[in-house]
Amino acid sequence: LLQFLQSRPIDFHASTRPNSAFWDRVTSKTKLKPKDPSLDVVLTGDFNHPEGTLRVAFSNLDITLTSNLPPLRVSGVATTVDLSRSRLVLKEFQGFVEGQPIKLAADFPLPEKFDSSWKDALDWRRANVALHASGVELAAFTKFAPNILAPRGAEIGRAHV
């Protein structure tokens, strides 16, 4: 367990490179199965005013959405996330989802008071999200929503939320 002394400065650096035994253990209780992941974390500041950068890359990530669907395959990802006391910014997620090119950027305002729940802190309703999916073949996603998507058509385009 990590224990933070709120009155002391933070100077935390961590890195990991592809190591299947380590990542199998870390993700064993999740619905995520990464291949060749690397992670760099830098946190500075103090407990009340943290700043940091998270860099993540992996060749493949299989995400199990539900037991009756095949895993969603995300590949070729390299992304950077910046953290300040007031914001979490996904600078640019680039990669492929089911072989289709996707770019995503997001800016999440963080609450004034932060407890231990990231799920509550990252409020999608207050986020600014930009998705760019040029030339995407929708047929690649029909196995996940066969009653909604048809196996023809292309181009999701751009969306800003």
Coordinates of N, CA, C and O in Angstrom, one line a residue:
L1 N 0.8 -1.2 0.0 CA 0.0 0.0 0.0 C 0.9 1.2 0.0 O 1.9 1.3 0.6
L2 N 0.4 2.3 -0.7 CA 1.0 3.6 -0.7 C 0.4 4.4 0.4 O -0.8 4.5 0.6
Q3 N 1.2 5.1 1.1 CA 0.7 6.1 2.1 C 1.3 7.4 1.8 O 2.5 7.6 1.6
F4 N 0.4 8.4 1.7 CA 0.9 9.8 1.3 C 0.9 10.7 2.6 O -0.1 10.7 3.4
L5 N 2.0 11.4 2.8 CA 2.0 12.4 3.8 C 1.6 13.7 3.2 O 2.4 14.3 2.3
Q6 N 0.5 14.2 3.5 CA -0.1 15.3 2.8 C 0.7 16.6 2.9 O 0.6 17.5 2.0
S7 N 1.6 16.7 3.9 CA 2.4 18.0 4.0 C 3.7 17.9 3.3 O 4.4 18.9 3.2
R8 N 4.0 16.8 2.7 CA 5.3 16.6 2.1 C 5.2 16.7 0.6 O 4.2 16.3 0.0
P9 N 6.3 17.2 -0.1 CA 6.2 17.2 -1.6 C 6.2 15.8 -2.2 O 6.8 14.9 -1.6
I10 N 5.6 15.7 -3.3 CA 5.6 14.5 -4.1 C 6.7 14.6 -5.2 O 6.8 15.6 -5.9
D11 N 7.5 13.5 -5.3 CA 8.5 13.4 -6.4 C 8.5 11.9 -6.7 O 9.4 11.2 -6.3
F12 N 7.6 11.5 -7.5 CA 7.4 10.1 -7.8 C 7.6 9.8 -9.3 O 7.0 10.5 -10.2
H13 N 8.5 8.9 -9.6 CA 8.8 8.5 -11.0 C 8.7 6.9 -11.1 O 9.2 6.3 -10.2
A14 N 8.0 6.4 -12.1 CA 7.9 5.0 -12.3 C 7.9 4.7 -13.7 O 7.3 5.4 -14.5
S15 N 8.5 3.6 -14.1 CA 8.4 3.1 -15.5 C 8.4 1.6 -15.5 O 8.9 0.9 -14.7
T16 N 7.7 1.1 -16.6 CA 7.7 -0.3 -16.8 C 7.7 -0.5 -18.3 O 7.2 0.3 -19.1
R17 N 8.3 -1.6 -18.7 CA 8.4 -2.0 -20.1 C 7.7 -3.3 -20.3 O 7.3 -3.9 -19.3
P18 N 7.6 -3.8 -21.5 CA 6.9 -5.1 -21.7 C 7.5 -6.2 -20.8 O 8.7 -6.4 -20.8
N19 N 6.6 -6.7 -20.0 CA 7.0 -7.8 -19.1 C 5.7 -8.6 -18.8 O 4.9 -8.2 -18.0
S20 N 5.5 -9.6 -19.6 CA 4.2 -10.3 -19.6 C 3.8 -10.9 -18.2 O 2.7 -10.8 -17.8
A21 N 4.8 -11.4 -17.4 CA 4.4 -11.9 -16.1 C 3.9 -10.8 -15.2 O 2.9 -11.0 -14.5
F22 N 4.5 -9.6 -15.2 CA 4.1 -8.5 -14.4 C 2.7 -8.0 -14.8 O 1.8 -7.9 -14.0
W23 N 2.5 -7.8 -16.1 CA 1.2 -7.3 -16.6 C 0.1 -8.3 -16.4 O -1.1 -8.0 -16.2
D24 N 0.4 -9.6 -16.6 CA -0.6 -10.7 -16.3 C -1.1 -10.6 -14.9 O -2.3 -10.7 -14.6
R25 N -0.2 -10.4 -14.0 CA -0.5 -10.3 -12.6 C -1.4 -9.0 -12.3 O -2.4 -9.1 -11.6
V26 N -0.9 -7.9 -12.8 CA -1.6 -6.6 -12.6 C -3.0 -6.6 -13.1 O -3.9 -6.1 -12.5
T27 N -3.2 -7.2 -14.3 CA -4.5 -7.2 -14.9 C -5.4 -8.5 -14.7 O -6.4 -8.6 -15.3
S28 N -4.9 -9.4 -13.8 CA -5.6 -10.7 -13.7 C -7.0 -10.5 -13.2 O -7.9 -11.4 -13.6
K29 N -7.4 -9.5 -12.5 CA -8.7 -9.3 -12.0 C -9.5 -8.3 -12.8 O -10.6 -7.9 -12.4
T30 N -9.0 -7.9 -13.9 CA -9.7 -6.9 -14.8 C -10.2 -7.6 -16.1 O -9.9 -8.7 -16.3
K31 N -10.8 -6.8 -16.9 CA -11.3 -7.2 -18.2 C -10.3 -6.8 -19.3 O -10.7 -6.7 -20.4
L32 N -9.1 -6.4 -18.9 CA -8.1 -5.9 -19.8 C -7.0 -6.9 -20.0 O -6.5 -7.5 -19.0
K33 N -6.5 -7.2 -21.2 CA -5.4 -8.1 -21.5 C -4.5 -7.3 -22.4 O -4.6 -7.4 -23.6
P34 N -3.4 -6.7 -21.9 CA -2.5 -5.9 -22.7 C -1.4 -6.8 -23.3 O -1.0 -7.8 -22.7
K35 N -0.8 -6.4 -24.4 CA 0.3 -7.0 -25.0 C 1.4 -6.0 -25.2 O 1.1 -4.9 -25.9
D36 N 2.6 -6.2 -24.8 CA 3.7 -5.3 -24.9 C 3.5 -3.9 -24.4 O 3.8 -2.9 -25.0
P37 N 2.9 -3.8 -23.2 CA 2.6 -2.4 -22.7 C 3.9 -1.8 -22.1 O 4.8 -2.4 -21.6
S38 N 3.9 -0.5 -22.2 CA 4.9 0.3 -21.5 C 4.2 1.5 -20.8 O 3.2 2.0 -21.3
L39 N 4.7 1.9 -19.7 CA 4.1 2.9 -18.9 C 5.2 3.8 -18.2 O 6.1 3.2 -17.7
D40 N 5.0 5.1 -18.3 CA 5.9 6.0 -17.6 C 5.0 7.0 -16.8 O 4.1 7.6 -17.3
V41 N 5.3 7.1 -15.5 CA 4.5 8.0 -14.6 C 5.5 9.0 -13.9 O 6.5 8.5 -13.4
V42 N 5.1 10.2 -13.9 CA 5.8 11.3 -13.1 C 4.8 12.1 -12.4 O 3.8 12.6 -13.0
L43 N 4.9 12.1 -11.1 CA 4.0 12.9 -10.2 C 4.9 13.9 -9.4 O 5.8 13.4 -8.7
T44 N 4.5 15.1 -9.4 CA 5.2 16.1 -8.6 C 4.2 17.0 -7.9 O 3.0 16.8 -8.0
G45 N 4.7 18.0 -7.2 CA 3.8 18.9 -6.5 C 3.6 18.4 -5.0 O 4.5 17.9 -4.4
D46 N 2.4 18.6 -4.5 CA 2.1 18.1 -3.2 C 0.7 17.5 -3.3 O 0.0 17.5 -4.3
F47 N 0.2 16.9 -2.2 CA -1.0 16.2 -2.2 C -2.2 17.1 -2.6 O -3.1 16.6 -3.3
N48 N -2.2 18.3 -2.2 CA -3.3 19.2 -2.6 C -3.1 19.9 -3.9 O -4.1 20.4 -4.5
H49 N -1.9 19.9 -4.5 CA -1.7 20.5 -5.8 C -0.8 19.5 -6.7 O 0.3 19.9 -7.0
P50 N -1.3 18.4 -7.0 CA -0.4 17.4 -7.7 C -0.3 17.8 -9.2 O -1.2 18.5 -9.8
E51 N 0.8 17.5 -9.8 CA 0.9 17.6 -11.3 C 1.6 16.3 -11.7 O 2.4 15.7 -11.0
G52 N 1.3 16.0 -13.0 CA 2.0 14.8 -13.4 C 1.7 14.5 -14.9 O 0.9 15.1 -15.6
T53 N 2.4 13.5 -15.4 CA 2.3 13.0 -16.7 C 2.3 11.5 -16.7 O 3.1 10.9 -16.0
L54 N 1.4 10.9 -17.5 CA 1.3 9.5 -17.7 C 1.5 9.2 -19.2 O 0.7 9.8 -20.0
R55 N 2.4 8.4 -19.6 CA 2.6 8.0 -21.0 C 2.4 6.5 -21.0 O 3.0 5.7 -20.3
V56 N 1.5 6.1 -21.9 CA 1.1 4.7 -22.1 C 1.2 4.3 -23.6 O 0.8 5.0 -24.4
A57 N 1.8 3.1 -23.8 CA 1.8 2.5 -25.1 C 1.7 1.0 -25.0 O 2.1 0.4 -24.0
F58 N 1.0 0.4 -26.0 CA 0.9 -1.0 -26.1 C 0.7 -1.4 -27.5 O 0.1 -0.6 -28.3
S59 N 1.1 -2.6 -27.9 CA 0.8 -3.1 -29.2 C -0.7 -3.6 -29.4 O -1.3 -3.3 -30.4
N60 N -1.2 -4.3 -28.4 CA -2.6 -4.7 -28.4 C -3.1 -4.7 -27.0 O -2.4 -4.9 -26.0
L61 N -4.4 -4.4 -26.9 CA -5.2 -4.5 -25.6 C -6.5 -5.1 -26.0 O -7.3 -4.5 -26.8
D62 N -6.8 -6.2 -25.4 CA -8.1 -6.9 -25.6 C -9.0 -6.5 -24.4 O -8.5 -6.7 -23.2
I63 N -10.2 -6.0 -24.6 CA -11.1 -5.5 -23.6 C -12.3 -6.4 -23.6 O -13.0 -6.4 -24.6
T64 N -12.6 -7.1 -22.6 CA -13.8 -8.0 -22.5 C -14.9 -7.1 -22.0 O -14.9 -6.7 -20.9
L65 N -15.9 -6.8 -22.9 CA -17.0 -6.0 -22.6 C -18.1 -6.8 -21.8 O -18.5 -6.4 -20.8
T66 N -18.5 -7.9 -22.4 CA -19.4 -8.8 -21.7 C -19.0 -10.2 -22.1 O -18.3 -10.4 -23.1
S67 N -19.5 -11.2 -21.4 CA -19.1 -12.6 -21.6 C -19.7 -13.1 -23.0 O -19.2 -14.1 -23.5
N68 N -20.7 -12.5 -23.5 CA -21.3 -13.0 -24.7 C -20.8 -12.3 -26.0 O -21.3 -12.6 -27.1
L69 N -19.8 -11.5 -25.8 CA -19.2 -10.8 -27.0 C -17.7 -11.1 -27.0 O -17.1 -11.3 -26.0
P70 N -17.1 -11.1 -28.3 CA -15.7 -11.2 -28.3 C -15.0 -10.0 -27.7 O -15.6 -8.9 -27.7
P71 N -13.8 -10.1 -27.3 CA -13.1 -9.0 -26.8 C -12.9 -7.9 -27.9 O -12.8 -8.2 -29.0
L72 N -13.0 -6.6 -27.4 CA -12.7 -5.5 -28.3 C -11.2 -5.3 -28.4 O -10.5 -5.3 -27.4
R73 N -10.7 -5.3 -29.6 CA -9.2 -5.2 -29.8 C -8.8 -3.7 -30.1 O -9.3 -3.1 -31.0
V74 N -8.0 -3.2 -29.2 CA -7.4 -1.9 -29.4 C -5.9 -2.1 -29.6 O -5.3 -2.9 -28.9
S75 N -5.3 -1.5 -30.7 CA -3.9 -1.8 -31.0 C -3.2 -0.5 -31.4 O -3.8 0.5 -31.8
G76 N -1.9 -0.6 -31.4 CA -1.0 0.4 -31.8 C -1.2 1.7 -31.1 O -1.1 2.8 -31.7
V77 N -1.4 1.7 -29.8 CA -1.7 2.8 -29.0 C -0.4 3.5 -28.4 O 0.4 2.8 -27.9
A78 N -0.4 4.8 -28.5 CA 0.5 5.7 -27.8 C -0.3 6.9 -27.3 O -0.9 7.5 -28.1
T79 N -0.2 7.2 -26.0 CA -1.0 8.3 -25.5 C -0.3 9.0 -24.3 O 0.5 8.3 -23.7
T80 N -0.6 10.2 -24.1 CA -0.1 10.9 -23.0 C -1.3 11.6 -22.2 O -2.2 12.1 -22.8
V81 N -1.2 11.5 -20.9 CA -2.2 12.1 -20.0 C -1.5 13.0 -19.1 O -0.5 12.7 -18.5
D82 N -2.0 14.3 -19.0 CA -1.4 15.3 -18.1 C -2.4 15.5 -17.0 O -3.6 15.5 -17.2
L83 N -1.9 15.6 -15.8 CA -2.7 15.8 -14.6 C -2.3 17.1 -13.8 O -1.1 17.3 -13.6
S84 N -3.3 17.9 -13.5 CA -3.1 19.0 -12.6 C -4.1 18.9 -11.5 O -5.0 18.0 -11.6
R85 N -4.1 19.7 -10.5 CA -5.1 19.6 -9.5 C -6.5 19.8 -10.0 O -7.5 19.3 -9.5
S86 N -6.7 20.6 -11.1 CA -8.0 21.0 -11.5 C -8.4 20.2 -12.8 O -9.6 20.2 -13.2
R87 N -7.5 19.5 -13.5 CA -7.8 18.9 -14.8 C -7.0 17.6 -15.0 O -5.9 17.5 -14.6
L88 N -7.7 16.7 -15.7 CA -7.0 15.6 -16.3 C -7.2 15.7 -17.8 O -8.3 15.8 -18.3
V89 N -6.0 15.8 -18.5 CA -6.1 16.0 -20.0 C -5.5 14.8 -20.7 O -4.3 14.5 -20.6
L90 N -6.3 14.2 -21.5 CA -5.8 13.1 -22.5 C -5.4 13.9 -23.7 O -6.3 14.4 -24.5
K91 N -4.1 14.1 -23.9 CA -3.6 14.9 -25.0 C -4.0 14.4 -26.3 O -4.6 15.1 -27.1
E92 N -3.6 13.2 -26.6 CA -4.1 12.6 -27.8 C -3.9 11.1 -27.7 O -2.8 10.6 -27.6
F93 N -5.0 10.4 -27.8 CA -5.0 8.9 -27.9 C -5.0 8.6 -29.4 O -5.9 9.0 -30.1
Q94 N -4.0 7.9 -29.8 CA -4.0 7.5 -31.2 C -3.8 5.9 -31.3 O -3.0 5.4 -30.5
G95 N -4.6 5.3 -32.1 CA -4.5 3.9 -32.2 C -5.6 3.3 -33.1 O -6.2 4.1 -33.9
F96 N -5.8 2.1 -33.0 CA -6.8 1.4 -33.8 C -7.7 0.6 -33.0 O -7.3 -0.1 -32.0
V97 N -9.0 0.7 -33.2 CA -10.0 0.0 -32.5 C -10.6 -1.0 -33.5 O -11.2 -0.5 -34.5
E98 N -10.5 -2.3 -33.3 CA -10.9 -3.3 -34.3 C -10.3 -3.0 -35.7 O -11.0 -3.1 -36.7
G99 N -9.1 -2.5 -35.7 CA -8.4 -2.3 -36.9 C -8.7 -0.9 -37.6 O -8.2 -0.6 -38.7
Q100 N -9.5 -0.1 -37.0 CA -10.0 1.1 -37.5 C -9.3 2.3 -36.8 O -9.2 2.3 -35.6
P101 N -8.8 3.3 -37.6 CA -8.0 4.4 -37.0 C -8.9 5.3 -36.1 O -9.9 5.7 -36.6
I102 N -8.4 5.6 -34.9 CA -9.2 6.4 -34.0 C -8.2 7.4 -33.4 O -7.1 7.1 -33.0
K103 N -8.6 8.7 -33.3 CA -7.9 9.7 -32.5 C -8.9 10.3 -31.5 O -10.0 10.5 -31.8
L104 N -8.4 10.4 -30.3 CA -9.3 10.9 -29.2 C -8.5 11.9 -28.3 O -7.4 11.6 -28.0
A105 N -9.1 13.0 -28.0 CA -8.5 13.9 -27.0 C -9.7 14.2 -26.0 O -10.8 14.2 -26.4
A106 N -9.3 14.5 -24.7 CA -10.3 14.8 -23.7 C -9.7 15.6 -22.6 O -8.5 15.6 -22.4
D107 N -10.6 16.4 -22.0 CA -10.2 17.3 -21.0 C -11.3 17.2 -19.9 O -12.5 17.5 -20.1
F108 N -10.9 16.6 -18.7 CA -11.8 16.4 -17.6 C -11.5 17.3 -16.5 O -10.5 17.3 -15.9
P109 N -12.5 18.2 -16.2 CA -12.3 19.0 -14.9 C -12.4 18.1 -13.7 O -13.2 17.1 -13.7
L110 N -11.6 18.3 -12.7 CA -11.6 17.5 -11.5 C -12.3 18.3 -10.4 O -12.3 19.5 -10.4
P111 N -13.0 17.6 -9.5 CA -13.7 18.2 -8.4 C -12.8 18.9 -7.5 O -11.6 18.6 -7.3
E112 N -13.3 19.9 -6.8 CA -12.6 20.6 -5.7 C -12.1 19.7 -4.6 O -10.9 19.7 -4.3
K113 N -13.0 18.8 -4.2 CA -12.7 17.9 -3.1 C -12.6 16.5 -3.8 O -13.5 16.1 -4.5
F114 N -11.5 15.9 -3.6 CA -11.2 14.6 -4.3 C -11.1 13.5 -3.2 O -10.2 13.6 -2.3
D115 N -11.9 12.5 -3.3 CA -11.7 11.4 -2.4 C -11.1 10.2 -3.2 O -10.4 10.5 -4.2
S116 N -11.3 9.0 -2.9 CA -10.5 7.9 -3.5 C -11.2 7.4 -4.8 O -10.7 6.5 -5.3
S117 N -12.3 7.9 -5.2 CA -13.0 7.3 -6.3 C -12.8 8.0 -7.6 O -13.3 9.1 -7.9
W118 N -11.9 7.5 -8.5 CA -11.7 8.1 -9.8 C -13.0 8.0 -10.6 O -13.2 8.9 -11.5
K119 N -13.8 7.0 -10.4 CA -15.1 6.9 -11.2 C -16.0 8.1 -10.9 O -16.6 8.6 -11.9
D120 N -16.0 8.6 -9.7 CA -16.8 9.8 -9.4 C -16.1 11.1 -9.9 O -16.7 12.0 -10.2
A121 N -14.8 11.1 -9.8 CA -14.0 12.3 -10.2 C -14.1 12.6 -11.7 O -14.1 13.7 -12.1
L122 N -14.1 11.6 -12.5 CA -14.1 11.8 -14.0 C -15.5 11.8 -14.4 O -16.1 10.8 -14.8
D123 N -16.1 13.0 -14.4 CA -17.5 13.2 -14.8 C -17.6 13.4 -16.3 O -17.3 14.5 -16.8
W124 N -18.0 12.4 -17.1 CA -18.1 12.6 -18.5 C -19.1 13.7 -18.9 O -18.9 14.3 -20.0
R125 N -20.0 14.0 -18.1 CA -21.0 15.1 -18.4 C -20.3 16.5 -18.5 O -20.8 17.4 -19.1
R126 N -19.2 16.6 -17.8 CA -18.5 17.9 -17.7 C -17.2 17.9 -18.6 O -16.6 18.9 -18.7
A127 N -17.0 16.8 -19.2 CA -15.7 16.7 -20.0 C -15.9 17.3 -21.4 O -17.0 17.4 -21.9
N128 N -14.8 17.7 -22.0 CA -14.7 18.1 -23.3 C -13.9 17.0 -24.1 O -12.8 16.8 -23.8
V129 N -14.6 16.3 -25.0 CA -14.1 15.2 -25.7 C -14.1 15.4 -27.2 O -15.2 15.8 -27.7
A130 N -13.0 15.1 -27.9 CA -13.0 15.2 -29.4 C -12.6 13.9 -29.9 O -11.5 13.3 -29.5
L131 N -13.4 13.3 -30.8 CA -13.2 12.0 -31.4 C -13.0 12.2 -32.9 O -13.9 12.9 -33.5
H132 N -12.0 11.7 -33.5 CA -11.7 11.8 -34.9 C -11.6 10.3 -35.4 O -10.7 9.6 -34.9
A133 N -12.5 9.9 -36.3 CA -12.4 8.5 -36.8 C -12.7 8.6 -38.3 O -13.7 8.2 -38.8
S134 N -11.7 9.1 -39.0 CA -11.8 9.3 -40.5 C -11.6 7.9 -41.2 O -10.6 7.2 -41.0
G135 N -12.5 7.6 -42.1 CA -12.4 6.4 -42.9 C -12.6 5.1 -42.2 O -12.3 4.0 -42.7
V136 N -13.3 5.2 -41.1 CA -13.6 4.0 -40.3 C -14.7 3.1 -41.0 O -15.7 3.6 -41.4
E137 N -14.4 1.9 -41.1 CA -15.4 0.9 -41.7 C -16.3 0.4 -40.5 O -15.8 -0.2 -39.6
L138 N -17.6 0.8 -40.6 CA -18.5 0.4 -39.5 C -18.7 -1.1 -39.4 O -19.0 -1.7 -38.3
A139 N -18.4 -1.9 -40.5 CA -18.6 -3.3 -40.5 C -17.7 -4.0 -39.4 O -18.0 -5.0 -38.9
A140 N -16.6 -3.3 -39.1 CA -15.7 -3.9 -38.1 C -16.3 -4.0 -36.7 O -15.9 -4.7 -35.8
F141 N -17.4 -3.2 -36.5 CA -18.0 -3.1 -35.2 C -19.4 -3.9 -35.1 O -20.0 -3.9 -34.0
T142 N -19.8 -4.5 -36.2 CA -21.2 -5.1 -36.2 C -21.3 -6.2 -35.2 O -22.3 -6.5 -34.7
K143 N -20.2 -6.9 -34.9 CA -20.2 -8.1 -34.0 C -20.6 -7.6 -32.5 O -21.0 -8.4 -31.7
F144 N -20.4 -6.3 -32.3 CA -20.7 -5.8 -30.9 C -22.1 -5.2 -30.8 O -22.6 -5.1 -29.7
A145 N -22.7 -4.9 -31.9 CA -24.1 -4.3 -31.9 C -24.8 -4.7 -33.2 O -25.1 -3.9 -34.0
P146 N -25.0 -6.0 -33.4 CA -25.6 -6.5 -34.7 C -27.0 -6.0 -35.0 O -27.4 -5.9 -36.1
N147 N -27.7 -5.6 -33.9 CA -29.1 -5.1 -34.1 C -29.1 -3.6 -34.4 O -30.2 -3.1 -34.8
I148 N -28.0 -2.9 -34.3 CA -27.9 -1.5 -34.5 C -27.1 -1.2 -35.7 O -27.4 -0.3 -36.5
L149 N -26.0 -1.9 -35.9 CA -25.0 -1.6 -37.0 C -25.2 -2.6 -38.2 O -25.4 -3.8 -37.9
A150 N -25.1 -2.1 -39.4 CA -25.1 -2.9 -40.6 C -23.7 -3.1 -41.0 O -22.8 -2.3 -40.9
P151 N -23.4 -4.3 -41.7 CA -22.0 -4.6 -42.1 C -21.6 -3.8 -43.4 O -20.9 -4.4 -44.2
R152 N -22.0 -2.6 -43.5 CA -21.6 -1.8 -44.7 C -21.7 -0.3 -44.2 O -22.3 0.1 -43.2
G153 N -20.9 0.5 -44.9 CA -20.9 1.9 -44.6 C -19.6 2.3 -44.0 O -18.9 1.4 -43.4
A154 N -19.2 3.5 -44.1 CA -17.9 4.0 -43.5 C -18.1 5.4 -43.0 O -19.1 6.0 -43.1
E155 N -17.0 5.8 -42.3 CA -16.9 7.2 -41.9 C -17.8 7.6 -40.8 O -18.9 7.9 -40.9
I156 N -17.2 7.5 -39.6 CA -17.9 8.1 -38.4 C -17.6 9.6 -38.5 O -18.5 10.4 -38.3
G157 N -16.4 10.0 -38.9 CA -16.0 11.4 -39.0 C -15.5 12.0 -37.7 O -14.7 11.4 -37.0
R158 N -16.0 13.2 -37.4 CA -15.5 13.9 -36.2 C -16.7 14.1 -35.2 O -17.8 14.4 -35.7
A159 N -16.4 14.0 -34.0 CA -17.5 14.3 -33.0 C -16.8 15.1 -31.8 O -15.7 14.7 -31.4
H160 N -17.5 16.1 -31.4 CA -17.1 16.8 -30.2 C -18.2 16.8 -29.2 O -19.3 17.1 -29.5
V161 N -17.8 16.4 -28.0 CA -18.8 16.3 -26.9 C -18.5 17.3 -25.8 O -17.3 17.5 -25.5

